[in-house]
Short mmCIF file of C-alpha atoms in Angstrom, two decimals:
data_model
loop_
_atom_site.label_atom_id
_atom_site.label_comp_id
_atom_site.label_asym_id
_atom_site.label_seq_id
_atom_site.Cartn_x
_atom_site.Cartn_y
_atom_site.Cartn_z
CA HIS A 1 -25.28 -37.39 57.41
CA PRO A 2 -27.65 -33.91 58.24
CA ALA A 3 -25.71 -34.19 61.35
CA SER A 4 -22.77 -32.83 60.10
CA GLY A 5 -23.98 -29.27 58.43
CA ILE A 6 -23.32 -28.25 55.33
CA ARG A 7 -19.40 -27.65 55.41
CA ALA A 8 -16.74 -25.61 53.52
CA TYR A 9 -15.34 -28.49 51.06
CA GLU A 10 -19.00 -28.96 49.42
CA GLU A 11 -20.22 -27.68 46.07
CA CYS A 12 -23.12 -25.81 47.91
CA TYR A 13 -21.24 -24.16 50.27
CA PRO A 14 -20.65 -20.66 49.15
CA GLN A 15 -24.71 -20.95 48.43
CA VAL A 16 -25.60 -21.94 51.62
CA ALA A 17 -23.33 -20.06 53.19
CA GLU A 18 -24.49 -16.43 51.98
CA PHE A 19 -28.77 -17.39 52.52
CA MET A 20 -28.06 -18.28 56.24
CA GLY A 21 -25.68 -15.04 56.84
CA ILE A 22 -22.42 -17.55 57.00
CA ASN A 23 -18.94 -14.91 55.77
CA GLN A 24 -17.20 -18.25 53.72
CA GLU A 25 -13.91 -16.80 53.98
CA THR A 26 -13.85 -18.42 57.50
CA LYS A 27 -15.00 -21.95 56.22
CA GLU A 28 -17.02 -22.06 58.95
CA PRO A 29 -19.67 -25.00 58.91
CA VAL A 30 -23.31 -24.33 58.81
CA PRO A 31 -24.59 -26.06 61.40
CA PHE A 32 -28.11 -28.26 60.93
CA ASP A 33 -30.77 -27.17 62.27
CA CYS A 34 -34.06 -28.99 61.83
CA THR A 35 -36.20 -26.54 63.24
CA ASP A 36 -34.88 -23.72 61.40
CA PRO A 37 -37.28 -22.61 58.36
CA LYS A 38 -34.49 -20.91 56.54
CA PHE A 39 -31.83 -24.07 57.10
CA MET A 40 -34.56 -26.32 55.98
CA GLU A 41 -34.75 -23.99 52.63
CA ALA A 42 -31.13 -24.22 51.95
CA TYR A 43 -31.19 -27.56 52.90
CA PHE A 44 -33.35 -28.42 50.57
CA ARG A 45 -32.99 -25.54 47.02
CA PHE A 46 -29.22 -25.76 47.19
CA ALA A 47 -28.17 -28.94 48.61
CA HIS A 48 -30.59 -31.16 46.99
CA HIS A 49 -32.61 -30.09 44.46
CA PRO A 50 -30.00 -29.58 41.85
CA LEU A 51 -28.41 -32.97 41.91
CA GLU A 52 -32.31 -34.12 41.38
CA GLU A 53 -32.01 -32.53 38.23
CA MET A 54 -29.02 -34.12 37.69
CA GLY A 55 -31.28 -37.46 38.30
CA VAL A 56 -31.25 -38.25 41.62
CA ASP A 57 -34.38 -39.85 42.09
CA PHE A 58 -34.55 -39.89 46.14
CA TRP A 59 -31.63 -39.28 48.98
CA TRP A 60 -30.30 -41.49 51.56
CA ILE A 61 -29.38 -39.72 55.27
CA ASP A 62 -27.73 -41.42 58.01
CA TRP A 63 -26.83 -40.51 61.22
CA GLN A 64 -29.00 -38.23 62.82
CA GLN A 65 -30.13 -40.55 66.15
CA GLY A 66 -30.49 -38.44 68.55
CA THR A 67 -33.09 -37.05 70.22
CA THR A 68 -32.52 -33.38 71.27
CA SER A 69 -33.72 -30.09 69.04
CA LYS A 70 -34.57 -27.26 69.88
CA PHE A 71 -38.02 -27.65 70.90
CA PRO A 72 -38.65 -30.06 72.65
CA GLY A 73 -40.04 -33.03 72.50
CA LEU A 74 -39.14 -33.33 68.52
CA ASP A 75 -36.32 -35.73 67.32
CA PRO A 76 -34.61 -34.02 64.72
CA LEU A 77 -35.17 -37.55 62.66
CA TRP A 78 -38.57 -38.14 62.43
CA MET A 79 -39.04 -34.01 61.52
CA LEU A 80 -36.25 -34.59 58.93
CA ASN A 81 -37.76 -37.54 57.71
CA HIS A 82 -41.25 -35.73 57.22
CA LEU A 83 -39.64 -33.15 55.59
CA HIS A 84 -37.89 -34.94 53.10
CA PHE A 85 -41.18 -37.10 52.48
CA LEU A 86 -42.93 -33.92 51.69
CA ASP A 87 -40.29 -32.34 49.84
CA LEU A 88 -39.50 -34.90 47.11
CA GLY A 89 -44.04 -35.26 46.19
CA ARG A 90 -43.53 -31.49 46.64
CA ASP A 91 -44.86 -31.34 43.14
CA GLY A 92 -46.77 -34.03 42.62
CA LYS A 93 -44.34 -35.60 40.24
CA LYS A 94 -42.77 -38.00 42.65
CA ARG A 95 -43.94 -39.42 45.23
CA GLY A 96 -42.63 -38.73 48.57
CA PHE A 97 -40.26 -40.62 50.11
CA VAL A 98 -37.04 -41.17 52.43
CA PHE A 99 -34.31 -43.67 53.01
CA SER A 100 -33.61 -43.56 56.28
CA ARG A 101 -32.81 -44.98 60.10
CA TRP A 102 -36.32 -45.46 62.43
CA PRO A 103 -37.52 -42.41 64.69
CA GLY A 104 -38.55 -44.52 66.91
CA LEU A 105 -43.25 -45.48 67.68
CA GLY A 106 -44.57 -43.68 64.51
CA GLY A 107 -41.79 -43.65 62.33
CA HIS A 108 -43.52 -45.79 59.81
CA ARG A 109 -45.54 -43.56 59.06
CA TYR A 110 -42.42 -41.56 56.44
CA PRO A 111 -39.61 -43.52 56.15
CA ILE A 112 -38.79 -46.71 53.69
CA GLY A 113 -36.24 -48.21 57.04
CA PHE A 114 -32.85 -49.59 57.72
CA SER A 115 -32.07 -50.96 60.24
CA GLY A 116 -28.09 -49.65 60.72
CA ASP A 117 -24.72 -52.21 60.17
CA ALA A 118 -25.40 -55.68 60.30
CA HIS A 119 -22.74 -57.91 60.86
CA VAL A 120 -21.46 -60.91 58.52
CA THR A 121 -22.35 -63.63 60.22
CA TRP A 122 -24.71 -66.32 60.53
CA GLU A 123 -25.30 -64.63 63.72
CA SER A 124 -26.42 -61.49 62.63
CA LEU A 125 -27.89 -63.76 59.38
CA ALA A 126 -30.26 -65.88 61.81
CA PHE A 127 -31.83 -62.73 64.01
CA GLN A 128 -32.88 -61.05 61.31
CA PRO A 129 -36.16 -63.40 60.30
CA TYR A 130 -37.56 -62.30 63.63
CA PHE A 131 -36.89 -58.94 63.86
CA THR A 132 -38.01 -58.11 60.98
CA ALA A 133 -40.99 -60.21 60.73
CA THR A 134 -41.71 -58.80 64.67
CA ALA A 135 -41.48 -54.86 63.07
CA ALA A 136 -45.18 -55.30 61.61
CA ASN A 137 -46.27 -54.87 65.63
CA VAL A 138 -45.27 -51.55 65.64
CA GLY A 139 -46.69 -51.01 61.60
CA TYR A 140 -42.66 -50.81 60.63
CA GLY A 141 -43.19 -53.00 57.76
CA TRP A 142 -40.49 -51.62 55.15
CA TRP A 143 -37.37 -52.97 56.42
CA SER A 144 -34.40 -52.64 54.37
CA HIS A 145 -31.23 -54.75 55.59
CA ASP A 146 -27.52 -54.60 54.68
CA ILE A 147 -27.86 -57.79 52.60
CA GLY A 148 -25.09 -60.32 53.08
CA GLY A 149 -23.86 -57.86 56.31
CA HIS A 150 -22.34 -54.34 56.47
CA CYS A 151 -18.70 -55.08 58.51
CA PHE A 152 -16.87 -57.31 60.05
CA GLY A 153 -17.38 -60.97 60.09
CA LYS A 154 -15.66 -63.37 57.72
CA GLU A 155 -16.84 -63.40 53.98
CA GLU A 156 -17.70 -67.26 52.84
CA PRO A 157 -19.97 -67.76 49.92
CA GLU A 158 -22.50 -70.41 52.18
CA LEU A 159 -23.12 -66.84 53.59
CA TYR A 160 -23.53 -64.65 50.91
CA THR A 161 -25.91 -67.00 49.60
CA ARG A 162 -27.75 -67.43 51.82
CA TRP A 163 -28.31 -63.29 52.25
CA VAL A 164 -29.09 -63.62 48.98
CA GLN A 165 -32.23 -65.77 49.73
CA PHE A 166 -34.05 -63.78 52.87
CA GLY A 167 -33.14 -60.78 50.81
CA VAL A 168 -35.17 -61.74 48.39
CA PHE A 169 -37.58 -62.60 50.60
CA SER A 170 -37.47 -59.00 51.89
CA PRO A 171 -38.80 -56.06 51.70
CA ILE A 172 -36.51 -54.29 50.30
CA MET A 173 -33.49 -56.10 48.22
CA ARG A 174 -30.24 -54.31 48.52
CA LEU A 175 -26.76 -55.57 48.40
CA HIS A 176 -24.14 -53.63 50.89
CA SER A 177 -21.56 -53.26 52.95
CA THR A 178 -18.19 -51.04 54.00
CA ASN A 179 -16.00 -49.76 51.76
CA LYS A 180 -13.45 -52.35 52.56
CA TYR A 181 -12.45 -54.02 49.13
CA TYR A 182 -13.13 -57.17 50.71
CA HIS A 183 -15.95 -57.27 51.46
CA LYS A 184 -18.13 -58.30 47.99
CA ARG A 185 -21.69 -58.66 47.55
CA GLU A 186 -21.26 -58.78 43.58
CA PRO A 187 -22.65 -61.85 42.27
CA TRP A 188 -19.54 -62.04 39.40
CA ARG A 189 -16.94 -61.64 42.77
CA TRP A 190 -17.93 -64.85 43.94
CA ASP A 191 -17.13 -68.95 42.29
CA LEU A 192 -19.47 -69.96 39.52
CA ASN A 193 -21.84 -72.15 41.57
CA THR A 194 -22.02 -69.40 44.66
CA GLU A 195 -22.86 -66.64 41.18
CA LYS A 196 -25.39 -69.07 39.69
CA ILE A 197 -27.16 -69.11 43.10
CA THR A 198 -27.02 -65.84 43.30
CA THR A 199 -28.38 -64.43 40.03
CA TYR A 200 -31.03 -66.82 39.31
CA TYR A 201 -32.87 -65.13 42.77
CA LEU A 202 -32.21 -61.72 42.41
CA ARG A 203 -33.18 -62.34 38.97
CA LEU A 204 -36.79 -63.62 41.18
CA ARG A 205 -37.24 -60.48 42.93
CA HIS A 206 -36.96 -59.23 40.03
CA GLN A 207 -40.02 -61.18 38.72
CA LEU A 208 -41.24 -60.81 41.62
CA ILE A 209 -42.21 -57.10 41.42
CA PRO A 210 -46.14 -57.05 40.52
CA TYR A 211 -46.89 -59.30 43.64
CA LEU A 212 -44.47 -57.39 45.70
CA TYR A 213 -46.40 -53.53 44.11
CA SER A 214 -49.77 -55.06 44.71
CA MET A 215 -48.68 -56.11 49.14
CA ASN A 216 -47.07 -52.36 49.22
CA TYR A 217 -50.70 -50.89 47.92
CA LEU A 218 -52.46 -53.16 50.97
CA ASN A 219 -49.95 -51.56 52.84
CA SER A 220 -50.60 -48.48 51.77
CA GLU A 221 -54.46 -48.03 52.27
CA TYR A 222 -54.41 -50.89 54.77
CA GLY A 223 -52.11 -50.63 56.96
CA LEU A 224 -50.69 -55.22 56.00
CA PRO A 225 -47.30 -55.10 56.59
CA LEU A 226 -45.89 -57.95 53.60
CA ILE A 227 -43.67 -59.00 56.17
CA TYR A 228 -45.84 -60.27 58.79
CA PRO A 229 -45.07 -62.90 61.83
CA LEU A 230 -47.96 -66.89 62.19
CA TYR A 231 -50.14 -65.22 65.26
CA TYR A 232 -51.92 -62.44 63.08
CA HIS A 233 -53.73 -65.23 61.60
CA TYR A 234 -52.85 -68.59 63.98
CA PRO A 235 -53.84 -66.24 67.30
CA TYR A 236 -54.95 -68.78 68.70
CA HIS A 237 -51.99 -70.89 68.27
CA GLU A 238 -49.62 -71.21 70.95
CA GLU A 239 -47.15 -72.29 68.40
CA ALA A 240 -47.26 -69.57 65.90
CA TYR A 241 -45.69 -67.20 68.68
CA ARG A 242 -43.03 -70.10 69.16
CA GLN A 243 -41.63 -69.88 65.40
CA LYS A 244 -38.78 -67.44 64.81
CA ASN A 245 -37.10 -67.89 61.54
CA ILE A 246 -40.91 -68.41 59.91
CA TYR A 247 -42.91 -65.04 58.38
CA PHE A 248 -45.95 -64.61 55.85
CA PHE A 249 -44.32 -63.15 52.97
CA GLY A 250 -47.71 -61.10 51.91
CA SER A 251 -50.59 -62.70 51.47
CA GLU A 252 -49.95 -66.15 49.17
CA MET A 253 -46.36 -66.85 50.99
CA LEU A 254 -44.96 -68.74 54.19
CA VAL A 255 -41.58 -67.95 54.03
CA ALA A 256 -38.68 -70.17 56.54
CA PRO A 257 -35.22 -68.98 54.98
CA PHE A 258 -32.08 -71.78 56.02
CA ILE A 259 -30.18 -69.09 58.99
CA THR A 260 -27.51 -71.44 59.38
CA PRO A 261 -24.41 -73.28 57.92
CA LEU A 262 -24.73 -76.36 55.42
CA ILE A 263 -24.39 -79.97 57.88
CA LYS A 264 -20.95 -81.74 57.32
CA ASP A 265 -21.46 -84.97 54.69
CA LEU A 266 -24.78 -84.42 54.87
CA ASN A 267 -24.20 -80.63 52.54
CA ARG A 268 -27.30 -79.34 53.37
CA SER A 269 -28.59 -77.46 56.10
CA ARG A 270 -31.85 -77.61 58.48
CA LEU A 271 -34.71 -75.65 60.11
CA ASP A 272 -37.46 -76.96 62.24
CA VAL A 273 -40.53 -75.43 62.09
CA TRP A 274 -44.44 -75.75 62.38
CA LEU A 275 -46.62 -75.39 59.62
CA PRO A 276 -49.92 -73.46 60.56
CA GLU A 277 -53.19 -75.13 59.13
CA GLY A 278 -53.60 -75.99 55.93
CA LEU A 279 -52.01 -77.58 53.03
CA TRP A 280 -49.07 -75.63 52.23
CA PHE A 281 -47.05 -76.40 48.79
CA ASN A 282 -43.62 -76.15 48.09
CA PHE A 283 -43.00 -72.95 45.16
CA PHE A 284 -40.65 -74.00 43.18
CA ASN A 285 -40.60 -78.10 42.83
CA GLY A 286 -44.72 -78.29 44.73
CA ASP A 287 -43.76 -80.20 47.44
CA VAL A 288 -46.96 -80.25 49.51
CA TYR A 289 -47.04 -80.40 54.13
CA GLN A 290 -50.62 -80.82 55.87
CA GLY A 291 -50.97 -78.44 57.87
CA ASN A 292 -50.26 -77.75 61.94
CA HIS A 293 -47.30 -80.31 62.36
CA HIS A 294 -43.89 -79.84 62.94
CA TYR A 295 -41.19 -80.48 60.25
CA SER A 296 -37.38 -80.40 59.95
CA LEU A 297 -36.63 -79.30 56.62
CA TYR A 298 -33.06 -80.05 55.08
CA GLY A 299 -32.17 -77.59 51.85
CA GLY A 300 -28.91 -77.52 49.71
CA ILE A 301 -26.63 -73.98 49.64
CA GLU A 302 -29.82 -73.44 46.25
CA GLU A 303 -32.48 -73.91 48.19
CA ILE A 304 -34.69 -71.63 50.35
CA ASN A 305 -37.95 -72.88 52.13
CA ALA A 306 -40.79 -70.54 50.38
CA PHE A 307 -44.91 -71.55 50.56
CA ALA A 308 -47.67 -71.66 48.84
CA LYS A 309 -51.12 -71.22 51.50
CA ALA A 310 -53.42 -73.61 49.05
CA GLY A 311 -55.86 -71.36 46.76
CA ALA A 312 -52.33 -69.48 46.28
CA ILE A 313 -51.98 -67.05 42.69
CA ILE A 314 -48.66 -65.23 42.15
CA PRO A 315 -48.50 -62.81 38.83
CA LEU A 316 -45.07 -62.88 38.40
CA ALA A 317 -43.05 -60.76 35.81
CA GLU A 318 -42.04 -62.17 32.72
CA LEU A 319 -38.54 -60.83 32.86
CA THR A 320 -38.24 -59.87 28.78
CA GLU A 321 -35.35 -57.06 29.11
CA ASP A 322 -32.35 -56.15 31.34
CA ASN A 323 -33.09 -53.72 34.30
CA GLN A 324 -37.96 -54.11 33.32
CA TYR A 325 -39.10 -51.72 35.39
CA LYS A 326 -42.94 -51.15 33.47
CA ASN A 327 -45.71 -52.70 34.23
CA PRO A 328 -44.10 -56.12 32.53
CA GLU A 329 -46.08 -56.55 29.08
CA ILE A 330 -46.36 -60.41 29.98
CA LEU A 331 -47.19 -61.85 33.39
CA ASN A 332 -46.99 -65.59 34.90
CA VAL A 333 -49.50 -66.39 37.86
CA GLN A 334 -48.48 -69.35 39.69
CA ILE A 335 -52.30 -70.85 40.75
CA PHE A 336 -52.02 -73.17 43.89
CA PRO A 337 -55.31 -75.78 44.34
CA GLY A 338 -56.94 -76.51 47.41
CA ASN A 339 -59.28 -73.99 48.14
CA ASP A 340 -60.97 -70.36 47.32
CA ASN A 341 -58.98 -66.96 46.64
CA GLN A 342 -59.30 -63.58 45.28
CA PHE A 343 -56.23 -62.14 44.46
CA VAL A 344 -56.76 -58.25 43.81
CA LEU A 345 -52.99 -57.34 41.28
CA TYR A 346 -52.56 -53.30 41.53
CA GLU A 347 -50.70 -51.77 39.08
CA ASP A 348 -50.18 -48.03 38.61
CA ASP A 349 -46.82 -45.94 36.58
CA GLY A 350 -44.92 -45.58 40.04
CA GLU A 351 -44.06 -42.69 40.38
CA THR A 352 -46.81 -39.72 40.02
CA LEU A 353 -49.72 -38.48 42.48
CA ALA A 354 -51.81 -40.04 39.18
CA TYR A 355 -53.15 -42.83 41.00
CA LYS A 356 -55.20 -40.79 43.76
CA ASN A 357 -56.81 -39.84 40.43
CA GLY A 358 -58.03 -42.90 38.92
CA PHE A 359 -55.21 -43.92 36.76
CA TYR A 360 -54.33 -47.61 37.88
CA ALA A 361 -55.09 -50.48 36.63
CA LEU A 362 -57.05 -53.77 38.40
CA THR A 363 -56.37 -57.11 37.43
CA ILE A 364 -58.88 -59.83 39.53
CA PHE A 365 -57.95 -63.26 39.50
CA THR A 366 -60.61 -65.23 41.69
CA LEU A 367 -60.62 -69.06 41.78
CA LYS A 368 -62.58 -71.53 42.82
CA ALA A 369 -62.30 -74.37 44.45
CA GLU A 370 -64.10 -78.06 44.41
CA LYS A 371 -62.61 -81.91 45.17
CA GLN A 372 -62.75 -82.66 41.34
CA ALA A 373 -62.20 -78.62 39.45
CA LEU A 374 -60.92 -75.39 39.63
CA GLU A 375 -62.53 -73.09 38.17
CA LEU A 376 -60.48 -69.46 37.81
CA GLU A 377 -62.32 -65.59 36.20
CA ILE A 378 -60.36 -63.06 35.74
CA GLU A 379 -60.87 -59.52 35.30
CA VAL A 380 -59.26 -56.93 33.68
CA GLN A 381 -60.25 -52.74 34.46
CA ASP A 382 -58.16 -50.41 32.99
CA GLN A 383 -59.62 -47.28 32.21
CA LYS A 384 -57.27 -45.04 32.42
CA ALA A 385 -55.23 -47.59 29.92
CA ILE A 386 -52.84 -48.16 32.62
CA LEU A 387 -51.40 -51.32 31.03
CA PRO A 388 -49.08 -52.89 28.47
CA LYS A 389 -51.69 -52.62 24.88
CA LYS A 390 -51.21 -56.23 24.54
CA ARG A 391 -50.59 -57.76 27.80
CA GLU A 392 -49.95 -61.56 27.94
CA ILE A 393 -50.91 -63.43 30.57
CA LYS A 394 -49.42 -66.73 31.05
CA LEU A 395 -51.33 -69.10 33.48
CA CYS A 396 -49.66 -72.29 34.94
CA PHE A 397 -52.13 -74.10 37.71
CA ARG A 398 -49.90 -76.17 39.77
CA ASN A 399 -49.91 -79.58 41.87
CA ILE A 400 -52.56 -80.65 39.18
CA VAL A 401 -53.59 -84.10 38.42
CA PRO A 402 -52.32 -85.65 34.46
CA ASN A 403 -55.25 -85.37 31.88
CA VAL A 404 -58.11 -82.76 33.11
CA LYS A 405 -60.25 -81.10 30.92
CA ILE A 406 -60.38 -77.21 30.86
CA SER A 407 -63.11 -75.27 29.05
CA SER A 408 -61.49 -72.76 26.54
CA SER A 409 -59.67 -74.33 23.30
CA VAL A 410 -56.64 -71.88 24.72
CA VAL A 411 -53.56 -74.77 23.94
CA TYR A 412 -51.90 -75.56 26.41
CA GLU A 413 -48.43 -77.94 27.72
CA TYR A 414 -47.82 -80.44 31.01
CA ASP A 415 -44.50 -80.83 33.26
CA SER A 416 -45.69 -83.71 34.59
CA ASN A 417 -42.18 -82.36 36.71
CA LEU A 418 -43.89 -79.46 38.04
CA LYS A 419 -47.53 -81.44 37.57
CA ALA A 420 -48.30 -78.25 35.47
CA TYR A 421 -50.65 -77.16 32.84
CA SER A 422 -49.48 -74.14 31.21
CA LEU A 423 -51.74 -72.07 28.79
CA THR A 424 -51.13 -68.18 28.32
CA ILE A 425 -54.78 -65.60 27.95
CA ASN A 426 -55.23 -62.22 26.31
CA PRO A 427 -57.94 -60.41 28.01
CA GLN A 428 -58.68 -56.77 27.09
CA ALA A 429 -59.77 -54.15 29.09
CA GLY A 430 -63.64 -54.70 30.71
CA GLU A 431 -63.74 -58.18 30.29
CA LYS A 432 -63.98 -61.58 31.81
CA VAL A 433 -62.41 -64.36 31.07
CA THR A 434 -63.79 -67.52 32.58
CA LEU A 435 -61.01 -71.39 33.02
CA ARG A 436 -62.56 -74.17 34.61
CA LEU A 437 -60.23 -77.56 34.80
CA GLU A 438 -62.09 -80.91 36.22
CA THR A 439 -60.82 -84.55 36.65
CA GLU A 440 -62.53 -87.42 36.82
CA THR A 441 -60.67 -88.78 39.45
CA GLU A 442 -61.02 -88.93 43.15
CA ASP A 443 -59.56 -85.72 43.88
CA ILE A 444 -57.49 -82.87 41.40
CA ILE A 445 -55.02 -82.17 43.69
CA ASP A 446 -51.75 -83.87 43.00
CA SER A 447 -50.43 -84.45 45.75
CA SER A 448 -48.01 -87.18 44.72
CA PHE A 449 -44.73 -87.67 46.35
CA ASP A 450 -42.23 -90.04 45.00
CA TYR A 451 -40.08 -90.71 48.58
CA ILE A 452 -37.29 -93.24 46.98
CA ASN A 453 -36.15 -90.56 44.75
CA LYS A 454 -36.43 -87.92 47.06
CA ILE A 455 -33.65 -90.20 50.08
CA MET A 456 -31.27 -90.85 46.50
CA ASP A 457 -30.68 -87.08 46.22
CA LEU A 458 -30.35 -86.69 49.75
CA LEU A 459 -28.41 -89.68 49.40
CA ASP A 460 -26.21 -88.79 46.41
CA ARG A 461 -25.28 -85.06 47.32
CA SER A 462 -23.52 -86.02 50.90
CA THR A 463 -20.24 -87.22 51.58
CA TYR A 464 -21.25 -89.90 53.79
CA GLU A 465 -19.81 -93.56 53.27
CA THR A 466 -20.44 -94.54 50.44
CA SER A 467 -21.33 -98.17 52.11
CA VAL A 468 -23.83 -96.17 54.30
CA LYS A 469 -25.41 -94.73 50.95
CA THR A 470 -25.92 -98.02 49.25
CA GLU A 471 -26.51 -99.26 53.29
CA ILE A 472 -30.17 -96.83 52.97
CA GLY A 473 -29.47 -98.30 49.01
CA PHE A 474 -31.07 -97.40 45.70
CA PHE A 475 -33.36 -97.76 42.89
CA CYS A 476 -32.60 -96.91 39.43
CA PRO A 477 -34.15 -98.74 36.90
CA ARG A 478 -34.18 -95.70 34.58
CA TYR A 479 -29.93 -96.85 34.35
CA ASN A 480 -30.74 -100.31 33.98
CA GLN A 481 -28.38 -100.39 36.93
CA ASN A 482 -28.92 -103.29 40.25
CA ARG A 483 -31.23 -102.57 42.62
CA GLU A 484 -29.71 -102.60 46.17
CA GLY A 485 -30.44 -101.67 50.03
CA LEU A 486 -33.21 -101.38 52.19
CA LEU A 487 -34.66 -98.97 49.10
CA ALA A 488 -34.55 -102.51 46.94
CA GLU A 489 -37.10 -104.51 49.39
CA ASN A 490 -39.75 -103.14 47.88
CA LEU A 491 -40.92 -102.46 52.03
CA SER A 492 -43.28 -100.45 53.45
CA VAL A 493 -43.22 -97.09 54.24
CA LYS A 494 -43.58 -98.12 58.01
CA GLU A 495 -41.48 -100.87 57.53
CA LEU A 496 -38.49 -99.07 55.68
CA ILE A 497 -38.54 -95.90 58.75
CA LEU A 498 -38.24 -99.17 61.35
CA GLU A 499 -35.62 -100.19 59.90
CA ILE A 500 -33.77 -96.83 58.91
CA GLN A 501 -35.07 -96.49 62.66
CA ALA A 502 -32.39 -99.42 63.44
CA LEU A 503 -29.81 -97.95 61.76
CA ASN A 504 -26.10 -97.21 63.17
CA ILE A 505 -26.01 -93.69 61.35
CA ASP A 506 -24.84 -90.26 62.25
CA TYR A 507 -27.96 -88.44 63.29
CA GLU A 508 -29.13 -86.34 61.03
CA LEU A 509 -28.38 -88.07 57.79
CA LYS A 510 -31.48 -90.19 59.74
CA ASN A 511 -33.05 -87.53 60.98
CA ALA A 512 -33.09 -86.33 57.60
CA ILE A 513 -33.65 -89.45 55.77
CA LEU A 514 -37.31 -90.05 58.23
CA ASN A 515 -38.61 -86.50 57.78
CA ILE A 516 -39.31 -87.84 54.06
CA LEU A 517 -40.71 -90.66 55.50
CA PHE A 518 -43.03 -89.68 57.61
CA ARG A 519 -44.75 -87.27 55.11
CA GLU A 520 -46.61 -89.56 53.48
CA PHE A 521 -48.48 -89.99 56.95
#
């Protein structure tokens, strides 16, 4: 809290007081004044630099609101952000950086911003996607929120889980609350299922760092934020302006977090969205969605809506050690079919200004998509030896039909659940590697959709009366069970839709089933 000045109880007080000509015995606070060069010298030299030598990486400054200073028109918060940014990068060993509040228009130049004390409520969570995405309109692309909420409200495992899921797909993932024991942000303080789900997502966030860092580079060089509204790419679609809870997450993905509680008995949350033109793939299970359509998305507590665009190339880190922070030795690159694309993976030392002198590496992925083939070229540019000496790249080609031919002699595996081919390559700096996948079938994209199993899973995880679920039906040849209900009647999808519409069942259950069936068209 810089506005408090330097107080007598602070360790640096004697040095600051002497430097500023204040009698220490009076214990008079040294007032904060960002317009006084002498005070600011003492502020950094005695209050900050010694702690940086002890290991403090950067500073989080708070409680410096206000628009008045000794210089008319100079906002003290803007000035503080500016000076902290310059001071941390004073010797070139670190980049300028400060974690602070937003000082108004133009305030994106220096800080990673935090958005204040969010409340522990569903209403507060529901505001975050819209709030975060539209901040891009004033250049403020790197928001950091109090994930989980800061204060008030009611601590619930479901709300906490949804906060974490949103946090993973937000610019900065920072679990935080006020210093009250019952505000708990540690996954292990919750029940086992909540701990399991949130731990999975926190590790996914760590895996996303290569993707996030490349997006950060784009933001630094070209001003393109990580998160931004749909209308940036679809300015002439009226629906793009109506969507408040779905946003672009970098160049390759759309994300639509669940922001409401689970529906009673259905045990899933619902989110109504419009997906823009094109083909979209569920990042986690590969389900295919046709764009320029409205969808009611239903998901269990372990799910978040994340979509990869057609042709998406998403580099992930393979986690080989705890608290891994260096450029990863193993990359896991998810590649989706359906469109041409190029993704440039940017890597440097992550700390110094050496990148300005060419100390960075680029790995360029170029995808060419045909009706019956995919061709991927990988080029590694690493003249300054930034990358690990033994870099492995695991390629995972998603939503590909079985029995394709691969032009290289590499060993590969096929995952029938993800409909994915996986293989590993070890490209060297200056080398280009080209892989081609071809099929003799009509289309290389596997967009098959098992609606019966989708409906059965929906029913199985619900807590409606068993008679209601049985009326809708089941068909489980793998368990050698009798078939029963509508799902066992060998109806066409259109016939099944009519039968479901005629049932006197809960609205949300009916809507969830119909949304599965309408995906067949």
